Amino acid sequence: MGISGFEPSFLIGADPIRQAHGSRLATLTGRRLTGFSLVRFAEDGGWFADCPVVLDFDGIQVEVCHWKFDELSIGWGTIDTTAAITGWESYELTPLWSHADERLEPFVGHELSEVTLLEWQPAGRDLAAGTVAVEFAFAGSWLRIVNGLDENRIEVGAAHRDYVRHRLSR
C-alpha cells in the first residue's frame, strides 16, 4: 500500500487476537483519544477503507486493519502518518493521510472507558460469522472498527445484538 512503517500481522479469531493484543488494548483504558488518521483520496476525499485506521490515545498509537473476510491486524506505533504514501504514481487517485472524519471527530478529546473485542455470531448462516471487531467505549457512546468483508468499516452507537463480547483485562 506504500504506507511507511505498515507491516501487518493478520490474525483470525477472537482468541488469537485477544492473546496477542488483549492486555495492551486494555491498557488504553483511561486515556483520551487525541487524534486519528485515515487514508483518503486527494481527488474526491473518499475514504480508502482498505488502509488501516490509526487512533492516537495520548501518544499511544493503535493501528487497526481488516483484510479478507476474517483477518485482523493490530499494530502499535509503526505507521508514520506524516510520511507520503508512495507507489501510486500509475493510478488515477492519490492517497493522502487525513485527520478529518465525521464519525471519529466526536470522540476526540474523550476518555476511553473500555476496549472490547466483538465476535460476529449471528443465529443464521452468514459469511461474516466469526469476524472480529474492535470496540472503543467512551462515556455512553461507542466506536467500532469492524470487518466490512475485505476492508474496514467504522460504526458508532450500540453494537448489534449478534456480536459476542470479549471483554479485555490488563
Coordinates of N, CA and C in Angstrom, one line a residue:
M1 N 0.8 -1.2 0.0 CA 0.0 0.0 0.0 C 0.9 1.3 0.0
G2 N 2.1 1.1 0.2 CA 3.0 2.3 0.2 C 3.0 3.1 1.5
I3 N 2.5 2.5 2.6 CA 2.4 3.2 3.9 C 3.6 3.0 4.7
S4 N 4.3 4.0 5.0 CA 5.5 4.0 5.8 C 5.4 3.3 7.1
G5 N 6.1 2.2 7.4 CA 6.0 1.5 8.6 C 4.9 0.5 8.7
F6 N 4.0 0.4 7.8 CA 2.9 -0.6 7.9 C 3.4 -2.0 7.5
E7 N 3.5 -2.8 8.5 CA 3.8 -4.2 8.3 C 2.8 -5.1 9.0
P8 N 1.6 -5.3 8.4 CA 0.5 -6.0 9.1 C 0.9 -7.4 9.5
S9 N 0.3 -7.8 10.6 CA 0.4 -9.2 11.1 C -1.0 -9.6 11.3
F10 N -1.6 -10.3 10.4 CA -3.0 -10.7 10.4 C -3.3 -11.9 11.2
L11 N -4.3 -11.8 12.0 CA -4.8 -12.9 12.9 C -6.2 -13.2 12.6
I12 N -6.6 -14.5 12.9 CA -8.0 -14.9 12.6 C -8.6 -15.4 14.0
G13 N -9.7 -14.8 14.3 CA -10.5 -15.3 15.5 C -10.2 -14.5 16.8
A14 N -11.2 -14.5 17.6 CA -11.1 -13.7 18.9 C -10.0 -14.2 19.8
D15 N -9.9 -15.5 20.0 CA -8.9 -15.9 20.9 C -7.4 -15.6 20.6
P16 N -7.0 -15.8 19.3 CA -5.6 -15.4 18.9 C -5.4 -13.9 19.0
I17 N -6.5 -13.1 18.7 CA -6.4 -11.6 18.7 C -6.3 -11.2 20.2
R18 N -7.1 -11.8 21.1 CA -7.0 -11.4 22.5 C -5.7 -11.8 23.1
Q19 N -5.2 -13.0 22.7 CA -3.9 -13.4 23.3 C -2.7 -12.5 22.8
A20 N -2.8 -12.0 21.6 CA -1.7 -11.2 21.0 C -1.8 -9.7 21.5
H21 N -3.1 -9.2 21.6 CA -3.2 -7.8 21.8 C -4.2 -7.4 23.0
G22 N -4.8 -8.3 23.6 CA -5.8 -8.0 24.6 C -5.3 -7.2 25.7
S23 N -4.3 -7.6 26.4 CA -3.8 -6.8 27.5 C -3.3 -5.4 27.1
R24 N -2.7 -5.3 26.0 CA -2.2 -4.0 25.5 C -3.4 -3.1 25.2
L25 N -4.4 -3.6 24.5 CA -5.6 -2.8 24.2 C -6.2 -2.4 25.5
A26 N -6.3 -3.2 26.5 CA -6.9 -2.9 27.8 C -6.2 -1.7 28.5
T27 N -4.9 -1.6 28.3 CA -4.1 -0.5 28.9 C -4.5 0.8 28.4
L28 N -5.2 0.9 27.2 CA -5.6 2.2 26.7 C -6.7 2.8 27.5
T29 N -7.4 2.0 28.3 CA -8.5 2.5 29.2 C -8.0 3.6 30.1
G30 N -8.8 4.7 30.1 CA -8.4 5.9 30.9 C -7.7 6.9 30.1
R31 N -7.2 6.6 28.9 CA -6.5 7.5 28.1 C -7.5 8.3 27.2
R32 N -7.2 9.4 26.7 CA -8.0 10.2 25.8 C -7.6 9.9 24.4
L33 N -8.6 9.9 23.5 CA -8.4 9.9 22.1 C -7.9 11.3 21.7
T34 N -6.7 11.4 21.3 CA -6.1 12.7 21.0 C -6.0 13.0 19.5
G35 N -6.2 11.9 18.7 CA -6.2 12.1 17.2 C -6.4 10.8 16.5
F36 N -6.5 10.9 15.2 CA -6.7 9.8 14.3 C -6.3 10.1 12.9
S37 N -6.0 9.1 12.1 CA -5.7 9.2 10.7 C -6.3 8.2 9.9
L38 N -6.8 8.6 8.7 CA -7.4 7.7 7.7 C -6.8 8.0 6.4
V39 N -6.8 7.1 5.5 CA -6.3 7.4 4.1 C -7.5 7.8 3.3
R40 N -7.4 9.0 2.7 CA -8.5 9.5 1.7 C -7.8 9.8 0.4
F41 N -8.6 9.9 -0.6 CA -8.1 10.3 -1.9 C -8.2 11.8 -2.1
A42 N -7.1 12.3 -2.6 CA -7.0 13.8 -2.8 C -8.0 14.3 -3.8
E43 N -8.3 13.5 -4.8 CA -9.2 13.9 -5.9 C -10.7 14.1 -5.4
D44 N -11.2 13.2 -4.6 CA -12.6 13.3 -4.2 C -12.9 13.2 -2.7
G45 N -11.8 13.0 -1.9 CA -12.0 13.0 -0.5 C -12.5 11.6 0.0
G46 N -12.7 10.7 -0.9 CA -13.3 9.4 -0.5 C -12.3 8.6 0.4
W47 N -12.9 7.9 1.4 CA -12.1 7.1 2.3 C -11.6 5.8 1.6
F48 N -10.3 5.5 1.7 CA -9.8 4.2 1.2 C -9.8 3.2 2.3
A49 N -10.9 2.5 2.5 CA -11.2 1.7 3.6 C -10.3 0.4 3.7
D50 N -9.5 0.2 2.7 CA -8.5 -0.9 2.7 C -7.3 -0.6 3.6
C51 N -7.1 0.6 3.9 CA -5.9 1.1 4.7 C -6.3 1.1 6.1
P52 N -5.2 1.0 7.0 CA -5.5 0.9 8.4 C -6.1 2.2 9.0
V53 N -6.9 2.1 10.0 CA -7.4 3.2 10.8 C -6.5 3.4 12.0
V54 N -5.9 4.6 12.1 CA -4.9 4.9 13.1 C -5.5 5.8 14.2
L55 N -5.5 5.3 15.4 CA -6.0 6.1 16.5 C -4.9 6.4 17.5
D56 N -4.9 7.6 18.0 CA -3.8 8.0 19.0 C -4.5 8.3 20.3
F57 N -4.1 7.5 21.3 CA -4.6 7.7 22.7 C -3.4 8.2 23.5
D58 N -3.4 9.6 23.7 CA -2.4 10.2 24.5 C -1.0 9.7 24.2
G59 N -0.6 9.6 22.9 CA 0.7 9.2 22.5 C 0.9 7.7 22.2
I60 N -0.1 6.9 22.5 CA 0.0 5.5 22.1 C -0.9 5.3 20.9
Q61 N -0.2 4.9 19.8 CA -0.9 4.8 18.5 C -1.2 3.3 18.3
V62 N -2.5 3.1 18.0 CA -3.0 1.7 17.7 C -3.5 1.8 16.2
E63 N -3.2 0.8 15.5 CA -3.4 0.7 14.0 C -4.3 -0.5 13.7
V64 N -5.5 -0.3 13.3 CA -6.5 -1.4 13.1 C -6.7 -1.6 11.6
C65 N -6.6 -2.8 11.1 CA -6.8 -3.1 9.7 C -7.4 -4.4 9.5
H66 N -8.6 -4.5 8.8 CA -9.2 -5.7 8.4 C -8.8 -6.1 7.0
W67 N -8.8 -7.4 6.7 CA -8.4 -7.8 5.4 C -9.1 -9.2 5.1
K68 N -9.4 -9.4 3.9 CA -10.1 -10.6 3.5 C -11.4 -10.7 4.3
F69 N -11.9 -11.9 4.5 CA -13.2 -12.0 5.2 C -13.1 -12.1 6.7
D70 N -11.9 -12.4 7.2 CA -11.8 -12.8 8.6 C -10.5 -12.4 9.3
E71 N -9.6 -11.6 8.6 CA -8.3 -11.3 9.1 C -8.3 -9.9 9.7
L72 N -7.6 -9.8 10.8 CA -7.4 -8.5 11.5 C -6.0 -8.3 12.0
S73 N -5.4 -7.2 11.7 CA -4.1 -6.8 12.1 C -4.3 -5.6 13.1
I74 N -3.6 -5.7 14.2 CA -3.5 -4.6 15.1 C -2.0 -4.3 15.3
G75 N -1.7 -3.0 15.0 CA -0.3 -2.6 15.1 C -0.2 -1.5 16.2
W76 N 1.1 -1.3 16.6 CA 1.3 -0.4 17.7 C 2.5 0.6 17.3
G77 N 2.1 1.8 16.9 CA 3.1 2.8 16.7 C 4.1 2.6 15.6
T78 N 3.7 1.8 14.6 CA 4.6 1.5 13.5 C 4.4 2.4 12.3
I79 N 3.2 3.0 12.1 CA 2.9 3.7 10.9 C 3.3 5.2 11.1
D80 N 3.9 5.7 10.1 CA 4.3 7.2 10.1 C 3.2 7.9 9.2
T81 N 2.3 8.5 9.9 CA 1.2 9.2 9.2 C 1.6 10.6 8.7
T82 N 2.9 11.0 8.9 CA 3.4 12.2 8.4 C 4.1 12.0 7.1
A83 N 4.4 10.7 6.8 CA 5.1 10.4 5.5 C 4.1 10.2 4.4
A84 N 4.6 10.6 3.2 CA 3.8 10.4 2.0 C 3.6 9.0 1.7
I85 N 2.4 8.6 1.1 CA 2.1 7.3 0.7 C 2.6 7.2 -0.7
T86 N 3.5 6.1 -0.9 CA 4.2 6.0 -2.2 C 3.7 4.8 -3.0
G87 N 4.1 4.8 -4.3 CA 3.8 3.7 -5.2 C 2.5 3.8 -5.9
W88 N 1.9 4.9 -5.9 CA 0.6 5.1 -6.5 C 0.7 6.0 -7.8
E89 N 1.9 6.2 -8.3 CA 2.1 7.1 -9.4 C 1.3 6.7 -10.7
S90 N 1.1 5.4 -10.9 CA 0.4 5.0 -12.1 C -1.1 4.9 -11.9
Y91 N -1.6 5.2 -10.8 CA -3.0 5.2 -10.5 C -3.7 6.6 -10.7
E92 N -5.0 6.6 -10.9 CA -5.7 7.8 -11.2 C -6.0 8.6 -9.9
L93 N -5.9 7.9 -8.7 CA -6.2 8.6 -7.5 C -4.9 8.7 -6.6
T94 N -4.9 9.7 -5.8 CA -3.7 10.0 -4.9 C -4.1 9.8 -3.5
P95 N -3.6 8.8 -2.8 CA -3.9 8.6 -1.4 C -3.1 9.5 -0.5
L96 N -3.8 10.1 0.5 CA -3.2 11.0 1.5 C -3.7 10.7 2.9
W97 N -2.9 10.9 3.9 CA -3.3 10.8 5.2 C -4.3 12.0 5.5
S98 N -5.4 11.7 6.2 CA -6.4 12.7 6.6 C -6.7 12.6 8.1
H99 N -6.9 13.7 8.7 CA -7.3 13.8 10.1 C -8.7 14.3 10.3
A100 N -9.5 14.1 9.2 CA -10.9 14.5 9.2 C -11.8 13.3 9.0
D101 N -12.8 13.2 9.8 CA -13.9 12.2 9.6 C -15.0 12.4 10.6
E102 N -16.2 12.6 10.0 CA -17.4 13.0 10.8 C -17.7 11.9 11.8
R103 N -17.4 10.6 11.6 CA -17.7 9.6 12.6 C -16.7 9.6 13.7
L104 N -15.4 9.9 13.5 CA -14.4 9.8 14.5 C -14.2 11.1 15.3
E105 N -14.5 12.3 14.7 CA -14.2 13.6 15.3 C -14.9 13.8 16.6
P106 N -16.2 13.3 16.8 CA -16.9 13.5 18.1 C -16.2 12.8 19.3
F107 N -15.3 11.8 19.0 CA -14.7 11.1 20.1 C -13.3 11.7 20.5
V108 N -12.8 12.6 19.7 CA -11.5 13.2 20.0 C -11.6 14.1 21.3
G109 N -10.7 13.9 22.2 CA -10.7 14.6 23.5 C -11.4 13.8 24.6
H110 N -12.1 12.7 24.3 CA -12.8 12.0 25.3 C -12.0 10.8 25.8
E111 N -12.3 10.5 27.1 CA -11.6 9.4 27.7 C -12.2 8.1 27.4
L112 N -11.3 7.1 27.1 CA -11.7 5.8 26.8 C -12.1 5.0 28.1
S113 N -13.3 4.4 28.1 CA -13.7 3.7 29.3 C -13.5 2.2 29.2
E114 N -13.4 1.7 28.0 CA -13.3 0.3 27.8 C -12.9 -0.1 26.4
V115 N -12.2 -1.1 26.2 CA -11.9 -1.7 24.8 C -12.4 -3.1 24.9
T116 N -13.2 -3.5 23.9 CA -13.7 -4.9 23.8 C -13.5 -5.4 22.4
L117 N -13.3 -6.7 22.3 CA -13.3 -7.4 21.0 C -14.7 -8.0 20.9
L118 N -15.3 -7.8 19.7 CA -16.6 -8.2 19.4 C -16.5 -9.3 18.3
E119 N -17.1 -10.4 18.5 CA -17.1 -11.5 17.5 C -18.5 -11.6 16.9
W120 N -18.6 -11.5 15.6 CA -19.9 -11.6 14.9 C -20.4 -13.0 14.9
Q121 N -21.5 -13.3 15.6 CA -22.1 -14.7 15.7 C -23.6 -14.6 15.5
P122 N -24.0 -14.4 14.3 CA -25.5 -14.3 14.0 C -26.1 -15.7 14.2
A123 N -27.4 -15.8 14.4 CA -28.1 -17.0 14.6 C -28.2 -17.8 13.3
G124 N -28.3 -17.1 12.1 CA -28.4 -17.8 10.9 C -27.0 -17.9 10.2
R125 N -27.0 -18.5 9.0 CA -25.8 -18.7 8.3 C -25.4 -17.3 7.7
D126 N -24.1 -17.0 7.9 CA -23.6 -15.6 7.5 C -22.1 -15.8 7.2
L127 N -21.7 -15.3 6.0 CA -20.3 -15.3 5.6 C -19.4 -14.6 6.5
A128 N -19.9 -13.6 7.2 CA -19.1 -12.8 8.2 C -19.0 -13.4 9.5
A129 N -19.7 -14.6 9.8 CA -19.6 -15.2 11.1 C -18.2 -15.4 11.5
G130 N -17.9 -15.0 12.8 CA -16.5 -15.2 13.3 C -15.6 -14.0 13.1
T131 N -16.0 -13.1 12.4 CA -15.1 -11.9 12.2 C -15.1 -11.1 13.5
V132 N -14.0 -10.4 13.7 CA -13.8 -9.7 15.0 C -13.7 -8.2 14.8
A133 N -14.4 -7.5 15.6 CA -14.3 -6.0 15.5 C -13.7 -5.5 16.8
V134 N -13.1 -4.4 16.8 CA -12.5 -3.7 18.0 C -13.5 -2.6 18.3
E135 N -14.0 -2.6 19.6 CA -14.9 -1.6 20.0 C -14.2 -0.7 21.1
F136 N -14.3 0.6 20.9 CA -13.8 1.5 21.9 C -15.0 2.3 22.5
A137 N -15.1 2.1 23.9 CA -16.3 2.7 24.6 C -15.8 4.0 25.2
F138 N -16.7 5.1 25.0 CA -16.5 6.4 25.6 C -17.8 6.8 26.3
A139 N -17.8 7.0 27.6 CA -18.9 7.6 28.3 C -20.3 7.5 27.6
G140 N -20.8 6.4 27.4 CA -22.2 6.3 26.8 C -22.2 6.3 25.3
S141 N -21.0 6.2 24.6 CA -21.0 6.1 23.2 C -19.9 5.2 22.7
W142 N -20.1 4.6 21.6 CA -19.2 3.5 21.2 C -18.7 3.8 19.7
L143 N -17.5 3.4 19.5 CA -16.8 3.5 18.2 C -16.3 2.1 17.9
R144 N -16.6 1.5 16.8 CA -16.2 0.2 16.4 C -15.5 0.2 15.0
I145 N -14.4 -0.5 14.9 CA -13.8 -0.7 13.6 C -14.0 -2.2 13.3
V146 N -14.9 -2.4 12.3 CA -15.3 -3.8 12.0 C -14.8 -4.3 10.6
N147 N -15.0 -5.6 10.4 CA -14.6 -6.1 9.1 C -15.8 -5.9 8.1
G148 N -15.5 -5.1 7.1 CA -16.5 -4.8 6.1 C -16.4 -5.8 4.9
L149 N -15.9 -7.0 5.2 CA -15.7 -8.1 4.2 C -14.6 -7.6 3.2
D150 N -13.4 -7.6 3.7 CA -12.2 -7.3 2.9 C -11.8 -5.8 3.0
E151 N -12.3 -5.1 4.0 CA -11.9 -3.7 4.2 C -12.5 -3.3 5.6
N152 N -12.0 -2.2 6.0 CA -12.5 -1.7 7.3 C -13.9 -1.0 7.1
R153 N -14.6 -1.0 8.2 CA -15.9 -0.2 8.3 C -15.9 0.4 9.7
I154 N -16.4 1.6 9.7 CA -16.5 2.3 11.0 C -17.9 2.4 11.4
E155 N -18.2 2.0 12.6 CA -19.6 2.1 13.2 C -19.6 2.8 14.5
V156 N -20.6 3.5 14.7 CA -20.8 4.2 16.0 C -22.2 3.8 16.6
G157 N -22.3 4.0 17.9 CA -23.5 3.7 18.6 C -23.4 2.3 19.2
A158 N -24.5 1.8 19.7 CA -24.6 0.5 20.3 C -24.4 -0.6 19.3
A159 N -23.7 -1.6 19.7 CA -23.3 -2.8 18.8 C -24.6 -3.6 18.5
H160 N -24.6 -4.2 17.4 CA -25.7 -5.2 17.0 C -25.7 -6.3 18.0
R161 N -26.9 -6.8 18.3 CA -27.1 -7.9 19.3 C -26.4 -9.2 18.9
D162 N -26.0 -9.4 17.7 CA -25.4 -10.6 17.2 C -23.9 -10.6 17.5
Y163 N -23.4 -9.6 18.1 CA -22.0 -9.6 18.5 C -21.8 -10.3 19.9
V164 N -20.8 -11.2 20.0 CA -20.4 -11.7 21.3 C -19.3 -10.9 21.8
R165 N -19.4 -10.4 23.1 CA -18.5 -9.5 23.7 C -17.4 -10.3 24.3
H166 N -16.1 -9.9 24.0 CA -14.9 -10.5 24.7 C -14.3 -9.3 25.4
R167 N -14.6 -9.2 26.7 CA -14.0 -8.1 27.5 C -12.5 -8.3 27.7
L168 N -11.8 -7.3 27.7 CA -10.3 -7.3 27.9 C -9.9 -6.8 29.3
S169 N -8.9 -7.5 29.8 CA -8.4 -7.0 31.1 C -6.8 -6.9 31.0
R170 N -6.3 -6.1 31.9 CA -4.8 -5.9 31.8 C -4.1 -7.1 32.3

